[in-house]
Amino acid sequence: MELLKGKVAIVTGGTRGIGYAVVKKFLENGASVALCGSRKDTVDKALEKLAQEMPGSSVIGLWPDLQNPAEVADAVDQVVREFGKLDILVNNAGISAREKFLDYNPEDFKKIMDLNVNAVFVCAQAAAKVMEKQGGGAILNTSSMVSIYGQQSGVGYPASKFAVNGLTKSLARELGKYNIRMNAVAPGVTRTDMVAALPEAMIKPLIATIPLGRIGEPEDIANAFLFLASDLASYVTGEILSVDGAAMN
Ligand code: NAD
């Protein structure tokens, strides 16, 4: 069943990991997708991979600076010119760090907030302007399980994801009148480059805290995005959907 037949989506951080799985899932379900990355070369690489894995897909690549409102507005215009509309935005690009608070460089804190929070604001605003005129849409954010409990070091990352939840819940209330739904997916530990960078000694004890006994796969997370993006979730907004195997933090 093609749950997104005829829909048009933008996915930020779509070049690898969770974002790439979301792009594939949306394409498989009949959507046209604009995949965004931070650089042209990584976007081109992701498009080449998609051409092999899903030949003939309706996909384009863009690399706007997500914190720059003018560049993001241009990218949204380009998508509307190419595909005729915009139904779904997935704010997925994000970075993390695990510095201890007493050594935490304020510049690094700002860098995390700039991408994980400010860019979500900028992209959501550009998309909402189009969706409001169109009569509706769905904006989805990638939060994290640390947005519920915090984490033991690297305070910038959980703080940024608490802010993502705040944007999600508040904008659901503000944009509901335009038929724009706003939801977030809060993944647990998921097998991507972000996690591959963690030492095995850190992963093993993490798995021990997960009742389902494994870390998440990008496709587990993409399935949740598919549901929230689709009309099956037509009465779901302001929700932070945990997809974490009931991890106990
Ligand atoms: P990843 O490192 O594999 O991919 C990150 C993506 O973000 C890439 O496509 C990259 O191009 C993009 N990106 C990075 N910096 C950027 C910038 N400055 N401008 C534009 N794009 C940029 O990460 P992932 O694990 O797939 O994470 C994706 C999202 O999922 C993030 O928001 C992350 O916080 C969240 N998340 C991940 C996990 C996990 O365990 N992997 C758990 C919870 C939440």
XYZ file of C-alpha atoms and ligand atoms in Angstrom:
293
model
C 0.000 0.000 0.000
C 1.372 3.428 -0.933
C 0.553 5.504 2.147
C 2.035 8.705 0.696
C 0.871 8.426 -2.899
C 1.030 11.857 -4.578
C 2.548 13.604 -1.531
C 5.629 15.818 -1.646
C 8.176 15.784 1.191
C 11.376 17.497 2.259
C 13.706 15.513 4.530
C 16.648 17.340 6.131
C 19.682 15.271 7.083
C 18.537 12.853 4.396
C 21.965 11.744 3.188
C 22.531 8.957 5.718
C 21.302 7.266 8.884
C 17.727 7.851 9.997
C 17.086 10.553 7.373
C 18.172 8.316 4.479
C 15.868 5.537 5.777
C 12.997 8.047 5.922
C 13.695 9.176 2.336
C 13.587 5.549 1.134
C 10.454 4.746 3.118
C 8.656 7.806 1.733
C 9.707 6.990 -1.849
C 8.578 3.368 -1.445
C 5.215 4.727 -0.340
C 4.679 6.878 -3.418
C 5.974 10.289 -2.302
C 8.220 12.657 -4.247
C 11.109 13.674 -2.010
C 13.648 16.493 -1.739
C 16.588 15.142 0.212
C 18.669 17.783 2.013
C 22.237 17.456 3.251
C 24.913 19.823 4.439
C 27.101 19.586 1.294
C 26.662 18.984 -2.433
C 29.077 16.025 -2.462
C 27.256 14.082 0.282
C 23.894 14.855 -1.349
C 25.198 13.614 -4.730
C 26.490 10.438 -3.084
C 23.103 9.767 -1.466
C 21.329 10.379 -4.797
C 23.696 7.919 -6.525
C 22.973 5.299 -3.844
C 19.222 5.841 -4.280
C 19.549 5.559 -8.075
C 21.017 2.076 -7.507
C 18.679 0.983 -4.704
C 15.469 2.552 -6.041
C 15.950 3.376 -9.748
C 13.453 5.810 -11.251
C 12.489 7.375 -7.913
C 11.034 10.883 -7.827
C 13.797 12.531 -5.784
C 15.934 15.672 -5.922
C 18.825 16.841 -3.743
C 19.370 20.224 -2.056
C 21.935 21.601 0.381
C 20.648 24.899 1.833
C 22.136 26.315 5.023
C 19.282 25.269 7.322
C 19.885 28.202 9.652
C 19.567 30.759 6.869
C 15.909 31.774 6.299
C 16.552 33.089 2.764
C 18.341 29.913 1.634
C 15.657 27.714 3.181
C 12.863 29.752 1.559
C 14.648 29.353 -1.812
C 14.913 25.591 -1.271
C 11.198 25.346 -0.435
C 10.374 27.397 -3.572
C 12.515 25.053 -5.632
C 10.620 22.022 -4.288
C 7.259 23.645 -5.048
C 8.458 24.536 -8.576
C 9.691 20.980 -9.148
C 6.829 19.000 -7.598
C 3.957 21.532 -7.452
C 3.422 21.630 -3.649
C 4.785 20.676 -0.239
C 2.878 18.273 2.027
C 5.498 17.031 4.493
C 8.632 18.451 6.121
C 10.885 16.199 8.216
C 13.316 18.211 10.359
C 15.830 15.464 10.944
C 19.329 16.993 10.594
C 21.046 16.998 13.945
C 24.347 16.693 15.749
C 25.265 15.494 19.215
C 28.184 15.753 21.638
C 28.977 14.194 24.987
C 31.291 16.743 26.607
C 31.271 16.919 30.394
C 29.608 20.075 31.675
C 32.675 21.454 33.482
C 34.706 21.225 30.241
C 31.861 22.198 27.916
C 32.886 24.772 25.317
C 30.094 27.389 24.987
C 30.759 27.529 21.224
C 29.899 23.830 20.976
C 26.693 24.414 22.950
C 25.737 27.156 20.473
C 26.562 24.927 17.488
C 24.203 22.225 18.721
C 21.409 24.720 19.379
C 21.923 26.336 15.959
C 21.308 23.108 14.041
C 19.070 21.103 16.372
C 16.776 23.984 17.374
C 17.199 27.153 15.277
C 17.180 25.250 11.986
C 13.972 23.468 13.034
C 12.379 26.880 13.657
C 13.602 28.271 10.317
C 12.563 25.236 8.226
C 9.200 24.811 9.971
C 8.375 28.472 9.378
C 9.254 28.322 5.665
C 7.215 25.123 5.212
C 4.249 26.389 7.254
C 3.985 29.490 5.041
C 3.451 27.237 2.014
C 1.246 24.709 3.853
C -1.020 27.426 5.267
C -1.773 28.628 1.710
C -2.271 25.042 0.517
C -4.738 24.179 3.276
C -2.576 21.885 5.382
C 0.451 19.654 5.791
C 2.522 17.674 8.241
C 5.712 18.839 9.936
C 7.723 16.168 11.736
C 10.771 16.559 13.929
C 13.415 14.098 15.060
C 13.622 14.338 18.821
C 15.335 11.728 21.003
C 14.710 9.580 24.037
C 17.041 11.950 25.904
C 14.345 14.611 25.496
C 12.399 12.784 28.190
C 15.086 12.082 30.805
C 18.170 14.128 29.885
C 21.539 12.350 29.803
C 24.532 12.085 32.087
C 26.918 14.226 30.017
C 26.723 16.442 26.956
C 23.917 18.679 28.228
C 23.583 20.590 24.934
C 22.130 17.628 23.075
C 19.272 16.749 25.472
C 18.585 20.460 26.009
C 18.204 20.879 22.241
C 15.806 17.919 22.026
C 13.698 19.253 24.943
C 13.415 22.417 22.823
C 12.387 20.342 19.791
C 9.564 18.858 21.882
C 8.581 22.374 22.958
C 8.430 23.545 19.340
C 6.419 20.438 18.434
C 3.818 20.810 21.156
C 3.446 24.585 20.878
C 3.311 24.707 17.081
C 0.747 21.880 17.066
C -1.497 24.220 19.033
C -0.689 27.292 16.949
C -0.868 25.697 13.489
C -3.809 23.322 14.011
C -6.186 25.946 12.668
C -4.385 25.751 9.316
C -4.704 21.949 9.275
C -0.950 21.655 9.768
C -0.069 18.731 12.026
C 3.162 18.872 14.029
C 4.625 15.732 15.589
C 7.984 14.327 16.625
C 9.576 10.903 16.718
C 11.857 10.269 19.707
C 14.238 7.459 18.724
C 16.197 5.444 21.201
C 19.710 4.294 20.362
C 19.653 3.661 16.618
C 22.290 2.031 14.385
C 23.677 5.051 12.457
C 27.049 6.816 12.094
C 26.194 8.824 15.231
C 26.089 5.559 17.190
C 28.912 3.820 15.285
C 31.161 6.522 16.741
C 30.396 5.297 20.280
C 32.782 2.744 21.838
C 31.507 -0.865 22.199
C 31.974 -0.499 25.979
C 29.234 2.145 25.879
C 26.852 0.232 23.564
C 26.745 -3.055 25.527
C 25.447 -1.612 28.804
C 22.986 0.448 26.741
C 21.473 -2.706 25.199
C 21.109 -4.169 28.685
C 18.674 -1.345 29.496
C 16.443 -2.032 26.470
C 13.594 -4.502 27.140
C 13.418 -5.450 23.443
C 17.080 -6.473 23.739
C 18.511 -4.633 20.745
C 19.221 -1.153 19.481
C 16.892 0.342 16.870
C 17.422 0.107 13.134
C 16.909 3.233 10.981
C 13.919 1.478 9.394
C 12.217 1.125 12.811
C 12.344 4.897 13.090
C 11.362 5.514 9.446
C 8.189 3.451 9.964
C 7.084 5.834 12.722
C 7.711 8.828 10.447
C 5.693 7.130 7.717
C 2.712 6.715 10.027
C 2.860 10.310 11.296
C 3.305 11.709 7.765
C 0.396 9.729 6.371
C -3.343 10.302 6.525
C -3.539 7.407 9.009
C -2.395 10.021 11.548
C -4.929 12.637 10.439
C -6.051 13.302 14.048
C -2.593 13.042 15.649
C -0.787 16.294 16.403
C 1.474 17.550 19.199
C 2.659 13.997 19.852
C 6.205 12.925 20.769
C 6.255 9.286 19.659
C 8.917 7.231 21.449
C 10.488 4.515 19.291
C 13.054 3.131 21.708
C 12.205 -0.466 22.650
C 10.976 0.893 26.014
C 14.566 1.802 26.896
C 14.965 2.504 30.601
C 17.183 5.515 30.926
P 23.814 10.924 11.172
O 25.016 11.564 11.752
O 23.917 9.555 10.588
O 23.145 11.885 10.085
C 22.998 13.242 10.371
C 22.403 13.937 9.173
O 22.350 15.325 9.497
C 23.222 13.783 7.907
O 22.368 13.605 6.791
C 23.949 15.135 7.787
O 24.130 15.539 6.434
C 22.980 16.065 8.457
N 23.691 17.227 9.013
C 24.671 17.217 9.950
N 25.110 18.466 10.152
C 24.398 19.275 9.313
C 24.382 20.669 9.063
N 25.186 21.522 9.709
N 23.508 21.147 8.143
C 22.670 20.322 7.486
N 22.623 18.996 7.684
C 23.485 18.479 8.593
O 22.745 10.982 12.331
P 21.456 10.112 12.690
O 21.839 9.238 13.812
O 20.793 9.564 11.502
O 20.594 11.300 13.337
C 19.521 11.902 12.679
C 18.649 12.539 13.726
O 18.245 11.541 14.669
C 19.341 13.625 14.553
O 18.434 14.683 14.762
C 19.658 12.925 15.851
O 19.726 13.827 16.917
C 18.481 11.987 15.980
N 18.660 10.833 16.859
C 19.571 9.863 16.561
C 19.681 8.781 17.415
C 20.661 7.675 17.151
O 20.835 6.829 18.045
N 21.261 7.611 15.978
C 18.878 8.680 18.565
C 17.966 9.689 18.816
C 17.865 10.756 17.953
